[in-house]
Amino acid sequence: MTTTKGFPKNFLWGGATAANQYEGGYLSGGKGLSTLDAITGGAYKVPRKVTFKRQDGSIGEVTREESLPDGAVGYIDENRYYPSHAATDFYHHYKEDIALFAEMGFKCFRLSFAWSRISPKGTDEINEEGLQFYESVIDELLKYSIEPIITINHFDIPMYLADQYDGWSSRKVIDYYVFLCEVIFKRFKNKVKYWMTFNEINFLRSWAQIGIRSSEPQSKFQALHHIFVASAKAVQLGHSINPKFKIGMMVAYIPAYPMSCRPEDVYEAVKRNRQQEFVMDVQCRGYYPNYQLKEFERQGFEIVKEGDDDAIIAAGTVDYIGFSYYMSTVASSDPNAERSEGNQVLAYKNPYLNTSEWGWAIDPLGLRISLSQLYDRYHLPLFVVENGFGAVDKVEDGEIHDDYRISYFKAHIEEMRNAITEDGVDLIGYTPWGCIDVVSSGTGEMKKRYGFIYVDMDDKGNGSLKRLRKDSFYWYKKVIESNGENLE
Ligand code: P53
């Protein structure tokens, strides 16, 4: 056991983004359409919509959780606003933005690749210009000694694969994903070390995310099985291309506390936590845990496996666990307990915690609890690849006084330090979400901001896109400079 006090010497301080929320340039440089390009904005409690074209040519829309009609294909209606199309325009601002990250002292930067930029249809046709764009971004990061952290797939799929193959319900998509991995692993073999195969793999369920039309749970678990196989194949392939690659999984970790010490409440929490533990068990241990197999049995789901799927999953376990941590939640056996409004999943309100304007419970100690639980369970290096506070920021004379964000980060960083120093957790890095303002994934809003850097744009996409340093920018710079010692 090491006697680390505080953060380890090479701790990866940085920030995180995703292509569909940040990059824009949705048709520039040969990029093909992605499912996310057909999803409109929303608001708090107003779901985002997917627009589609029926076989008879008429246009329709469904909410993200609903299924698309048979034969319908994703469609972009010129009269609506789609936040992914321009997003906050990293595509044209990457040099300026990376210079700002470097000014804060970032050691790493997490971004995702848009699959349809590298391969417009998601098939084996490659768009060199798209690869070149990512190469320029990576070179720009390396110029400042910022380590690129790549999420290979963050919440979208090329529209062509959704339309032609019903997305991840088809095994063909496994091959296309692995082909994409081969292309990028070879291309960036000596420039990128850290990869993540899929963002928040436990949240993948909608047409926009995985391209499947059906909303039946059985189809979703079948698609998830294909995603597990694809991820495991990618891990093996990556290691064969460069044994030094660190290839991780990524889970949305929202620990559920029991509402009370009543055993029924505790058991509800056990069941709820299994929904996220299951995906980690598969990817870290290399097999489906018994409780999940029993759950499939109870629900009457049959997961179709082919040939050596089990062996592939067993051989393709990950090198580290990347996870997002924003909040904790509560499980209760009493259906009449007070609901929490913010989480996208049914849960109950924690009377001991305050929430953000979007109802997400603020729980710094929950991060230490999560780090301990995850490390004890898997003994793998951990990487907090998302954390942050979505809030409305006010610009006053070109300044943004986001003390609420600073106090959120301060409390969470203190708990990470405790987890390292007091609990001996192996934590390799921290990339706060939306380190520069990006479009919200949940609502498509711009006003739900997370950044240290403000971007002048509103919920309709209007604005100069000018970048401004918030108070938290200067604060985070000091945190990084002092390797997490100075949090004032
Ligand atoms: P937004 C829900 C709960 C926890 C994490 O979310 C989530 C979501 C999805 O909304 O997703 C991650 O933008 C995701 C990012 C996303 C970020 O959390 O809804 O990986 O793409 O932007 C924050 O506030």
mmCIF file of C-alpha atoms in Angstrom, residues 95-462:
data_model
loop_
_atom_site.group_PDB
_atom_site.id
_atom_site.type_symbol
_atom_site.label_atom_id
_atom_site.label_comp_id
_atom_site.label_asym_id
_atom_site.label_seq_id
_atom_site.Cartn_x
_atom_site.Cartn_y
_atom_site.Cartn_z
ATOM 1 C CA LYS A 95 -7.389 25.940 -31.657
ATOM 2 C CA GLU A 96 -8.790 28.742 -29.541
ATOM 3 C CA ASP A 97 -10.485 26.306 -27.130
ATOM 4 C CA ILE A 98 -7.451 24.082 -26.693
ATOM 5 C CA ALA A 99 -5.342 27.184 -25.980
ATOM 6 C CA LEU A 100 -7.808 28.021 -23.191
ATOM 7 C CA PHE A 101 -7.592 24.469 -21.811
ATOM 8 C CA ALA A 102 -3.813 24.786 -21.859
ATOM 9 C CA GLU A 103 -4.064 28.106 -20.041
ATOM 10 C CA MET A 104 -5.937 26.318 -17.231
ATOM 11 C CA GLY A 105 -3.113 23.792 -17.171
ATOM 12 C CA PHE A 106 -5.076 20.759 -18.408
ATOM 13 C CA LYS A 107 -3.069 17.537 -18.353
ATOM 14 C CA CYS A 108 -5.706 15.758 -20.421
ATOM 15 C CA PHE A 109 -8.824 16.420 -22.463
ATOM 16 C CA ARG A 110 -11.642 13.965 -23.076
ATOM 17 C CA LEU A 111 -13.492 14.215 -26.392
ATOM 18 C CA SER A 112 -15.496 11.797 -28.469
ATOM 19 C CA PHE A 113 -15.187 10.974 -32.142
ATOM 20 C CA ALA A 114 -18.288 11.369 -34.280
ATOM 21 C CA TRP A 115 -18.500 7.994 -36.033
ATOM 22 C CA SER A 116 -20.220 9.544 -39.069
ATOM 23 C CA ARG A 117 -17.373 12.045 -39.474
ATOM 24 C CA ILE A 118 -14.862 9.230 -39.825
ATOM 25 C CA SER A 119 -17.214 7.017 -41.782
ATOM 26 C CA PRO A 120 -20.232 8.914 -43.177
ATOM 27 C CA LYS A 121 -22.411 5.824 -43.297
ATOM 28 C CA GLY A 122 -20.708 3.931 -40.510
ATOM 29 C CA THR A 123 -19.666 1.236 -42.970
ATOM 30 C CA ASP A 124 -16.197 0.473 -44.311
ATOM 31 C CA GLU A 125 -15.984 3.674 -46.380
ATOM 32 C CA ILE A 126 -13.628 6.059 -44.639
ATOM 33 C CA ASN A 127 -13.696 9.850 -44.908
ATOM 34 C CA GLU A 128 -10.044 10.888 -44.798
ATOM 35 C CA GLU A 129 -10.983 14.506 -44.161
ATOM 36 C CA GLY A 130 -12.789 13.503 -40.982
ATOM 37 C CA LEU A 131 -9.818 11.522 -39.719
ATOM 38 C CA GLN A 132 -7.614 14.452 -40.586
ATOM 39 C CA PHE A 133 -9.797 16.751 -38.477
ATOM 40 C CA TYR A 134 -9.324 14.559 -35.416
ATOM 41 C CA GLU A 135 -5.635 14.257 -36.142
ATOM 42 C CA SER A 136 -5.333 18.061 -36.183
ATOM 43 C CA VAL A 137 -7.202 18.252 -32.878
ATOM 44 C CA ILE A 138 -4.964 15.597 -31.321
ATOM 45 C CA ASP A 139 -1.816 17.294 -32.623
ATOM 46 C CA GLU A 140 -3.010 20.585 -31.186
ATOM 47 C CA LEU A 141 -3.504 18.918 -27.776
ATOM 48 C CA LEU A 142 -0.104 17.239 -27.919
ATOM 49 C CA LYS A 143 1.491 20.582 -28.750
ATOM 50 C CA TYR A 144 0.559 21.638 -25.195
ATOM 51 C CA SER A 145 1.350 18.190 -23.726
ATOM 52 C CA ILE A 146 -2.356 17.578 -23.120
ATOM 53 C CA GLU A 147 -3.131 13.854 -23.178
ATOM 54 C CA PRO A 148 -6.126 13.106 -25.454
ATOM 55 C CA ILE A 149 -8.712 10.787 -23.877
ATOM 56 C CA ILE A 150 -10.970 9.396 -26.583
ATOM 57 C CA THR A 151 -14.524 8.166 -26.149
ATOM 58 C CA ILE A 152 -14.962 6.097 -29.287
ATOM 59 C CA ASN A 153 -18.742 6.318 -29.189
ATOM 60 C CA HIS A 154 -20.761 8.840 -27.211
ATOM 61 C CA PHE A 155 -24.531 8.437 -27.526
ATOM 62 C CA ASP A 156 -24.967 8.262 -31.299
ATOM 63 C CA ILE A 157 -24.690 6.114 -34.390
ATOM 64 C CA PRO A 158 -24.527 6.977 -38.094
ATOM 65 C CA MET A 159 -28.057 7.465 -39.396
ATOM 66 C CA TYR A 160 -27.408 5.006 -42.208
ATOM 67 C CA LEU A 161 -26.769 2.173 -39.743
ATOM 68 C CA ALA A 162 -29.931 3.085 -37.840
ATOM 69 C CA ASP A 163 -32.039 3.185 -41.031
ATOM 70 C CA GLN A 164 -30.566 0.194 -42.843
ATOM 71 C CA TYR A 165 -29.717 -2.178 -40.021
ATOM 72 C CA ASP A 166 -31.932 -1.057 -37.148
ATOM 73 C CA GLY A 167 -28.754 -0.001 -35.382
ATOM 74 C CA TRP A 168 -27.299 -2.209 -32.706
ATOM 75 C CA SER A 169 -30.031 -4.825 -33.066
ATOM 76 C CA SER A 170 -27.934 -6.086 -35.977
ATOM 77 C CA ARG A 171 -24.709 -8.040 -35.503
ATOM 78 C CA LYS A 172 -23.403 -6.402 -38.656
ATOM 79 C CA VAL A 173 -22.960 -3.228 -36.628
ATOM 80 C CA ILE A 174 -20.478 -5.086 -34.385
ATOM 81 C CA ASP A 175 -18.240 -5.562 -37.432
ATOM 82 C CA TYR A 176 -18.573 -1.942 -38.497
ATOM 83 C CA TYR A 177 -17.753 -0.682 -35.009
ATOM 84 C CA VAL A 178 -14.706 -2.943 -34.780
ATOM 85 C CA PHE A 179 -13.627 -1.720 -38.222
ATOM 86 C CA LEU A 180 -13.905 1.876 -37.006
ATOM 87 C CA CYS A 181 -11.767 0.935 -34.003
ATOM 88 C CA GLU A 182 -9.152 -0.648 -36.209
ATOM 89 C CA VAL A 183 -8.913 2.502 -38.316
ATOM 90 C CA ILE A 184 -8.537 4.868 -35.373
ATOM 91 C CA PHE A 185 -6.309 2.576 -33.287
ATOM 92 C CA LYS A 186 -3.883 2.261 -36.185
ATOM 93 C CA ARG A 187 -4.014 5.907 -37.102
ATOM 94 C CA PHE A 188 -3.499 7.199 -33.555
ATOM 95 C CA LYS A 189 -1.369 4.332 -32.313
ATOM 96 C CA ASN A 190 1.420 6.625 -31.130
ATOM 97 C CA LYS A 191 -0.657 9.665 -30.250
ATOM 98 C CA VAL A 192 -3.472 8.384 -28.044
ATOM 99 C CA LYS A 193 -3.102 6.102 -25.045
ATOM 100 C CA TYR A 194 -6.470 6.330 -23.221
ATOM 101 C CA TRP A 195 -9.670 5.112 -24.876
ATOM 102 C CA MET A 196 -13.219 4.390 -23.749
ATOM 103 C CA THR A 197 -15.351 2.113 -25.891
ATOM 104 C CA PHE A 198 -18.881 3.455 -25.151
ATOM 105 C CA ASN A 199 -20.148 6.371 -23.120
ATOM 106 C CA GLU A 200 -22.515 5.523 -20.237
ATOM 107 C CA ILE A 201 -23.144 2.028 -21.496
ATOM 108 C CA ASN A 202 -25.872 1.505 -18.885
ATOM 109 C CA PHE A 203 -27.899 4.354 -20.389
ATOM 110 C CA LEU A 204 -27.932 3.139 -23.985
ATOM 111 C CA ARG A 205 -31.499 2.490 -24.939
ATOM 112 C CA SER A 206 -33.057 4.984 -27.362
ATOM 113 C CA TRP A 207 -33.169 5.255 -31.140
ATOM 114 C CA ALA A 208 -31.020 8.377 -30.934
ATOM 115 C CA GLN A 209 -28.328 6.579 -28.964
ATOM 116 C CA ILE A 210 -28.214 3.134 -30.531
ATOM 117 C CA GLY A 211 -30.393 3.363 -33.608
ATOM 118 C CA ILE A 212 -32.949 0.704 -32.688
ATOM 119 C CA ARG A 213 -36.589 1.395 -33.486
ATOM 120 C CA SER A 214 -38.158 -0.957 -30.980
ATOM 121 C CA SER A 215 -38.730 0.145 -27.416
ATOM 122 C CA GLU A 216 -39.148 -3.438 -26.150
ATOM 123 C CA PRO A 217 -36.787 -4.194 -23.259
ATOM 124 C CA GLN A 218 -35.841 -7.534 -24.798
ATOM 125 C CA SER A 219 -34.587 -5.799 -27.986
ATOM 126 C CA LYS A 220 -32.624 -3.348 -25.898
ATOM 127 C CA PHE A 221 -30.844 -6.050 -23.955
ATOM 128 C CA GLN A 222 -30.134 -7.860 -27.217
ATOM 129 C CA ALA A 223 -28.614 -4.671 -28.634
ATOM 130 C CA LEU A 224 -26.638 -4.209 -25.424
ATOM 131 C CA HIS A 225 -25.283 -7.724 -25.813
ATOM 132 C CA HIS A 226 -23.991 -6.781 -29.260
ATOM 133 C CA ILE A 227 -22.445 -3.666 -27.751
ATOM 134 C CA PHE A 228 -20.677 -5.755 -25.096
ATOM 135 C CA VAL A 229 -19.288 -8.046 -27.782
ATOM 136 C CA ALA A 230 -18.158 -5.070 -29.872
ATOM 137 C CA SER A 231 -16.498 -3.457 -26.858
ATOM 138 C CA ALA A 232 -14.691 -6.655 -25.871
ATOM 139 C CA LYS A 233 -13.474 -7.141 -29.446
ATOM 140 C CA ALA A 234 -12.234 -3.548 -29.496
ATOM 141 C CA VAL A 235 -10.305 -4.074 -26.251
ATOM 142 C CA GLN A 236 -8.543 -7.132 -27.650
ATOM 143 C CA LEU A 237 -7.860 -5.501 -30.982
ATOM 144 C CA GLY A 238 -6.531 -2.338 -29.337
ATOM 145 C CA HIS A 239 -4.101 -4.283 -27.185
ATOM 146 C CA SER A 240 -2.862 -6.174 -30.213
ATOM 147 C CA ILE A 241 -2.216 -2.906 -32.072
ATOM 148 C CA ASN A 242 -0.528 -1.219 -29.124
ATOM 149 C CA PRO A 243 -0.060 -3.159 -25.863
ATOM 150 C CA LYS A 244 0.385 0.149 -24.069
ATOM 151 C CA PHE A 245 -3.178 1.288 -24.827
ATOM 152 C CA LYS A 246 -5.403 1.739 -21.789
ATOM 153 C CA ILE A 247 -8.918 0.881 -22.866
ATOM 154 C CA GLY A 248 -11.702 1.514 -20.419
ATOM 155 C CA MET A 249 -15.438 1.179 -20.037
ATOM 156 C CA MET A 250 -17.674 4.084 -19.044
ATOM 157 C CA VAL A 251 -20.707 3.863 -16.789
ATOM 158 C CA ALA A 252 -23.153 6.454 -15.454
ATOM 159 C CA TYR A 253 -22.773 5.800 -11.747
ATOM 160 C CA ILE A 254 -25.686 6.998 -9.636
ATOM 161 C CA PRO A 255 -25.484 5.143 -6.329
ATOM 162 C CA ALA A 256 -28.877 4.403 -4.767
ATOM 163 C CA TYR A 257 -29.218 4.674 -0.993
ATOM 164 C CA PRO A 258 -32.021 2.860 0.804
ATOM 165 C CA MET A 259 -34.701 5.296 2.006
ATOM 166 C CA SER A 260 -34.479 3.713 5.471
ATOM 167 C CA CYS A 261 -32.882 0.755 7.265
ATOM 168 C CA ARG A 262 -36.043 -1.218 6.623
ATOM 169 C CA PRO A 263 -34.754 -4.392 4.911
ATOM 170 C CA GLU A 264 -37.263 -3.980 2.076
ATOM 171 C CA ASP A 265 -35.812 -0.545 1.313
ATOM 172 C CA VAL A 266 -32.284 -1.912 1.484
ATOM 173 C CA TYR A 267 -33.233 -4.650 -0.930
ATOM 174 C CA GLU A 268 -34.736 -2.117 -3.348
ATOM 175 C CA ALA A 269 -31.398 -0.302 -3.293
ATOM 176 C CA VAL A 270 -29.557 -3.571 -3.997
ATOM 177 C CA LYS A 271 -31.777 -4.192 -7.029
ATOM 178 C CA ARG A 272 -31.426 -0.695 -8.301
ATOM 179 C CA ASN A 273 -27.650 -0.662 -7.977
ATOM 180 C CA ARG A 274 -27.473 -3.917 -9.888
ATOM 181 C CA GLN A 275 -28.705 -2.108 -12.996
ATOM 182 C CA GLN A 276 -25.372 -0.308 -13.169
ATOM 183 C CA GLU A 277 -23.250 -3.041 -11.575
ATOM 184 C CA PHE A 278 -24.352 -5.508 -14.207
ATOM 185 C CA VAL A 279 -22.694 -3.638 -17.072
ATOM 186 C CA MET A 280 -19.497 -3.306 -15.053
ATOM 187 C CA ASP A 281 -19.518 -6.972 -14.092
ATOM 188 C CA VAL A 282 -19.738 -7.935 -17.766
ATOM 189 C CA GLN A 283 -16.960 -5.589 -18.850
ATOM 190 C CA CYS A 284 -14.621 -5.903 -15.872
ATOM 191 C CA ARG A 285 -15.114 -9.541 -14.900
ATOM 192 C CA GLY A 286 -15.920 -10.860 -18.345
ATOM 193 C CA TYR A 287 -19.259 -12.574 -17.792
ATOM 194 C CA TYR A 288 -22.929 -11.888 -17.128
ATOM 195 C CA PRO A 289 -23.548 -12.097 -13.379
ATOM 196 C CA ASN A 290 -26.056 -14.659 -12.118
ATOM 197 C CA TYR A 291 -28.477 -12.041 -10.778
ATOM 198 C CA GLN A 292 -28.797 -10.623 -14.299
ATOM 199 C CA LEU A 293 -29.272 -14.027 -15.909
ATOM 200 C CA LYS A 294 -32.030 -14.687 -13.377
ATOM 201 C CA GLU A 295 -33.568 -11.309 -14.180
ATOM 202 C CA PHE A 296 -33.637 -12.201 -17.897
ATOM 203 C CA GLU A 297 -35.265 -15.506 -16.962
ATOM 204 C CA ARG A 298 -37.932 -13.816 -14.829
ATOM 205 C CA GLN A 299 -38.717 -11.332 -17.596
ATOM 206 C CA GLY A 300 -38.783 -14.093 -20.191
ATOM 207 C CA PHE A 301 -35.964 -12.450 -22.205
ATOM 208 C CA GLU A 302 -33.833 -14.651 -24.315
ATOM 209 C CA ILE A 303 -30.525 -13.106 -25.300
ATOM 210 C CA VAL A 304 -29.360 -14.650 -28.531
ATOM 211 C CA LYS A 305 -25.631 -15.330 -28.437
ATOM 212 C CA GLU A 306 -23.596 -16.597 -31.300
ATOM 213 C CA GLY A 307 -20.559 -18.845 -31.418
ATOM 214 C CA ASP A 308 -17.881 -17.536 -29.170
ATOM 215 C CA ASP A 309 -19.589 -14.422 -27.784
ATOM 216 C CA ASP A 310 -18.977 -15.579 -24.207
ATOM 217 C CA ALA A 311 -15.290 -16.218 -24.903
ATOM 218 C CA ILE A 312 -14.934 -12.818 -26.561
ATOM 219 C CA ILE A 313 -16.515 -11.072 -23.569
ATOM 220 C CA ALA A 314 -14.259 -13.041 -21.208
ATOM 221 C CA ALA A 315 -11.133 -12.124 -23.162
ATOM 222 C CA GLY A 316 -11.984 -8.453 -23.662
ATOM 223 C CA THR A 317 -12.132 -7.104 -20.124
ATOM 224 C CA VAL A 318 -11.180 -3.467 -19.658
ATOM 225 C CA ASP A 319 -8.080 -1.793 -18.193
ATOM 226 C CA TYR A 320 -9.865 0.827 -16.126
ATOM 227 C CA ILE A 321 -13.309 2.064 -15.147
ATOM 228 C CA GLY A 322 -14.336 5.485 -16.372
ATOM 229 C CA PHE A 323 -17.504 6.777 -14.787
ATOM 230 C CA SER A 324 -19.681 9.840 -14.573
ATOM 231 C CA TYR A 325 -20.758 11.004 -11.161
ATOM 232 C CA TYR A 326 -23.237 13.828 -10.775
ATOM 233 C CA MET A 327 -25.576 12.721 -8.010
ATOM 234 C CA SER A 328 -26.819 9.925 -5.825
ATOM 235 C CA THR A 329 -30.378 8.699 -5.660
ATOM 236 C CA VAL A 330 -32.734 6.851 -3.310
ATOM 237 C CA ALA A 331 -34.535 3.529 -3.547
ATOM 238 C CA SER A 332 -37.688 2.824 -1.590
ATOM 239 C CA SER A 333 -40.123 -0.060 -1.223
ATOM 240 C CA ASP A 334 -42.923 2.465 -0.722
ATOM 241 C CA PRO A 335 -44.315 3.523 -4.086
ATOM 242 C CA ASN A 336 -45.888 6.571 -2.428
ATOM 243 C CA ALA A 337 -42.587 8.003 -1.239
ATOM 244 C CA GLU A 338 -41.804 11.415 -2.684
ATOM 245 C CA ARG A 339 -40.300 11.173 -6.159
ATOM 246 C CA SER A 340 -37.218 13.013 -7.276
ATOM 247 C CA GLU A 341 -37.807 14.992 -10.427
ATOM 248 C CA GLY A 342 -34.400 15.343 -11.904
ATOM 249 C CA ASN A 343 -33.049 11.902 -12.626
ATOM 250 C CA GLN A 344 -34.067 10.408 -15.890
ATOM 251 C CA VAL A 345 -34.863 7.208 -14.108
ATOM 252 C CA LEU A 346 -37.582 6.663 -11.541
ATOM 253 C CA ALA A 347 -36.243 7.374 -8.070
ATOM 254 C CA TYR A 348 -37.070 9.049 -4.800
ATOM 255 C CA LYS A 349 -36.111 12.287 -3.151
ATOM 256 C CA ASN A 350 -33.341 12.417 -0.571
ATOM 257 C CA PRO A 351 -34.511 14.756 2.218
ATOM 258 C CA TYR A 352 -30.902 15.364 3.316
ATOM 259 C CA LEU A 353 -29.625 16.767 0.023
ATOM 260 C CA ASN A 354 -30.107 19.933 -1.982
ATOM 261 C CA THR A 355 -30.575 19.729 -5.703
ATOM 262 C CA SER A 356 -29.552 21.690 -8.781
ATOM 263 C CA GLU A 357 -32.196 23.651 -10.695
ATOM 264 C CA TRP A 358 -32.684 20.508 -12.751
ATOM 265 C CA GLY A 359 -33.358 18.396 -9.671
ATOM 266 C CA TRP A 360 -30.002 16.564 -9.498
ATOM 267 C CA ALA A 361 -29.075 15.845 -5.863
ATOM 268 C CA ILE A 362 -25.771 17.379 -4.788
ATOM 269 C CA ASP A 363 -23.839 14.749 -2.853
ATOM 270 C CA PRO A 364 -20.036 15.072 -2.641
ATOM 271 C CA LEU A 365 -19.661 12.322 -0.040
ATOM 272 C CA GLY A 366 -21.527 10.082 -2.472
ATOM 273 C CA LEU A 367 -18.507 10.399 -4.754
ATOM 274 C CA ARG A 368 -16.175 9.050 -2.042
ATOM 275 C CA ILE A 369 -18.679 6.268 -1.361
ATOM 276 C CA SER A 370 -18.795 5.447 -5.092
ATOM 277 C CA LEU A 371 -15.015 5.447 -5.451
ATOM 278 C CA SER A 372 -14.659 3.106 -2.488
ATOM 279 C CA GLN A 373 -17.394 0.756 -3.630
ATOM 280 C CA LEU A 374 -16.077 0.591 -7.175
ATOM 281 C CA TYR A 375 -12.485 0.045 -6.143
ATOM 282 C CA ASP A 376 -13.353 -2.632 -3.597
ATOM 283 C CA ARG A 377 -15.517 -4.428 -6.122
ATOM 284 C CA TYR A 378 -13.154 -4.440 -9.112
ATOM 285 C CA HIS A 379 -9.639 -3.445 -8.015
ATOM 286 C CA LEU A 380 -9.205 -1.585 -11.270
ATOM 287 C CA PRO A 381 -7.904 1.965 -11.708
ATOM 288 C CA LEU A 382 -10.753 4.469 -11.640
ATOM 289 C CA PHE A 383 -11.182 7.608 -13.699
ATOM 290 C CA VAL A 384 -13.886 10.191 -12.911
ATOM 291 C CA VAL A 385 -14.543 11.176 -16.505
ATOM 292 C CA GLU A 386 -17.589 13.360 -15.814
ATOM 293 C CA ASN A 387 -18.741 15.414 -12.854
ATOM 294 C CA GLY A 388 -20.155 18.898 -12.641
ATOM 295 C CA PHE A 389 -22.920 21.315 -11.879
ATOM 296 C CA GLY A 390 -25.436 22.321 -14.530
ATOM 297 C CA ALA A 391 -26.580 25.866 -13.800
ATOM 298 C CA VAL A 392 -27.784 29.081 -15.425
ATOM 299 C CA ASP A 393 -24.903 31.575 -15.599
ATOM 300 C CA LYS A 394 -25.259 35.339 -15.692
ATOM 301 C CA VAL A 395 -22.807 37.502 -17.620
ATOM 302 C CA GLU A 396 -22.101 40.785 -15.829
ATOM 303 C CA ASP A 397 -19.732 43.162 -17.637
ATOM 304 C CA GLY A 398 -18.113 40.250 -19.392
ATOM 305 C CA GLU A 399 -17.621 38.323 -16.127
ATOM 306 C CA ILE A 400 -19.339 35.241 -14.791
ATOM 307 C CA HIS A 401 -19.307 34.847 -11.011
ATOM 308 C CA ASP A 402 -20.078 31.128 -10.722
ATOM 309 C CA ASP A 403 -19.276 30.611 -7.047
ATOM 310 C CA TYR A 404 -22.025 27.911 -6.875
ATOM 311 C CA ARG A 405 -19.994 25.869 -9.383
ATOM 312 C CA ILE A 406 -16.751 26.420 -7.519
ATOM 313 C CA SER A 407 -18.290 25.184 -4.279
ATOM 314 C CA TYR A 408 -19.674 22.089 -6.026
ATOM 315 C CA PHE A 409 -16.246 21.232 -7.454
ATOM 316 C CA LYS A 410 -14.407 22.050 -4.239
ATOM 317 C CA ALA A 411 -16.539 19.651 -2.227
ATOM 318 C CA HIS A 412 -16.214 16.877 -4.819
ATOM 319 C CA ILE A 413 -12.453 17.269 -5.199
ATOM 320 C CA GLU A 414 -12.068 17.114 -1.396
ATOM 321 C CA GLU A 415 -13.917 13.803 -1.377
ATOM 322 C CA MET A 416 -11.748 12.435 -4.175
ATOM 323 C CA ARG A 417 -8.724 13.386 -2.123
ATOM 324 C CA ASN A 418 -10.187 11.600 0.904
ATOM 325 C CA ALA A 419 -10.883 8.507 -1.164
ATOM 326 C CA ILE A 420 -7.245 8.459 -2.312
ATOM 327 C CA THR A 421 -5.613 9.393 0.984
ATOM 328 C CA GLU A 422 -7.912 7.710 3.476
ATOM 329 C CA ASP A 423 -9.327 4.772 1.528
ATOM 330 C CA GLY A 424 -6.406 3.972 -0.760
ATOM 331 C CA VAL A 425 -8.417 4.177 -3.961
ATOM 332 C CA ASP A 426 -6.455 4.114 -7.213
ATOM 333 C CA LEU A 427 -7.817 7.178 -9.015
ATOM 334 C CA ILE A 428 -5.990 8.230 -12.173
ATOM 335 C CA GLY A 429 -7.786 11.354 -13.283
ATOM 336 C CA TYR A 430 -10.636 13.818 -13.207
ATOM 337 C CA THR A 431 -12.315 15.386 -16.239
ATOM 338 C CA PRO A 432 -15.228 17.633 -15.214
ATOM 339 C CA TRP A 433 -18.075 17.579 -17.711
ATOM 340 C CA GLY A 434 -18.549 20.297 -20.299
ATOM 341 C CA CYS A 435 -15.359 22.091 -19.263
ATOM 342 C CA ILE A 436 -16.435 24.554 -21.918
ATOM 343 C CA ASP A 437 -20.202 25.115 -22.254
ATOM 344 C CA VAL A 438 -21.865 22.542 -24.488
ATOM 345 C CA VAL A 439 -25.473 21.692 -25.331
ATOM 346 C CA SER A 440 -27.188 19.622 -22.633
ATOM 347 C CA SER A 441 -27.662 15.997 -23.541
ATOM 348 C CA GLY A 442 -30.764 15.495 -21.437
ATOM 349 C CA THR A 443 -32.686 18.580 -22.498
ATOM 350 C CA GLY A 444 -30.911 20.019 -25.548
ATOM 351 C CA GLU A 445 -30.789 23.339 -23.737
ATOM 352 C CA MET A 446 -27.864 25.728 -23.765
ATOM 353 C CA LYS A 447 -28.773 27.393 -20.508
ATOM 354 C CA LYS A 448 -27.871 24.282 -18.503
ATOM 355 C CA ARG A 449 -24.178 25.105 -18.397
ATOM 356 C CA TYR A 450 -21.267 23.248 -16.850
ATOM 357 C CA GLY A 451 -18.195 25.030 -18.183
ATOM 358 C CA PHE A 452 -15.207 26.895 -16.802
ATOM 359 C CA ILE A 453 -15.461 28.675 -20.148
ATOM 360 C CA TYR A 454 -18.674 30.425 -21.151
ATOM 361 C CA VAL A 455 -19.921 30.270 -24.735
ATOM 362 C CA ASP A 456 -22.245 33.015 -25.921
ATOM 363 C CA MET A 457 -25.174 31.069 -27.341
ATOM 364 C CA ASP A 458 -28.811 30.611 -26.302
ATOM 365 C CA ASP A 459 -31.348 27.782 -26.361
ATOM 366 C CA LYS A 460 -32.292 28.591 -29.959
ATOM 367 C CA GLY A 461 -28.712 28.589 -31.158
ATOM 368 C CA ASN A 462 -28.375 32.382 -31.380
#
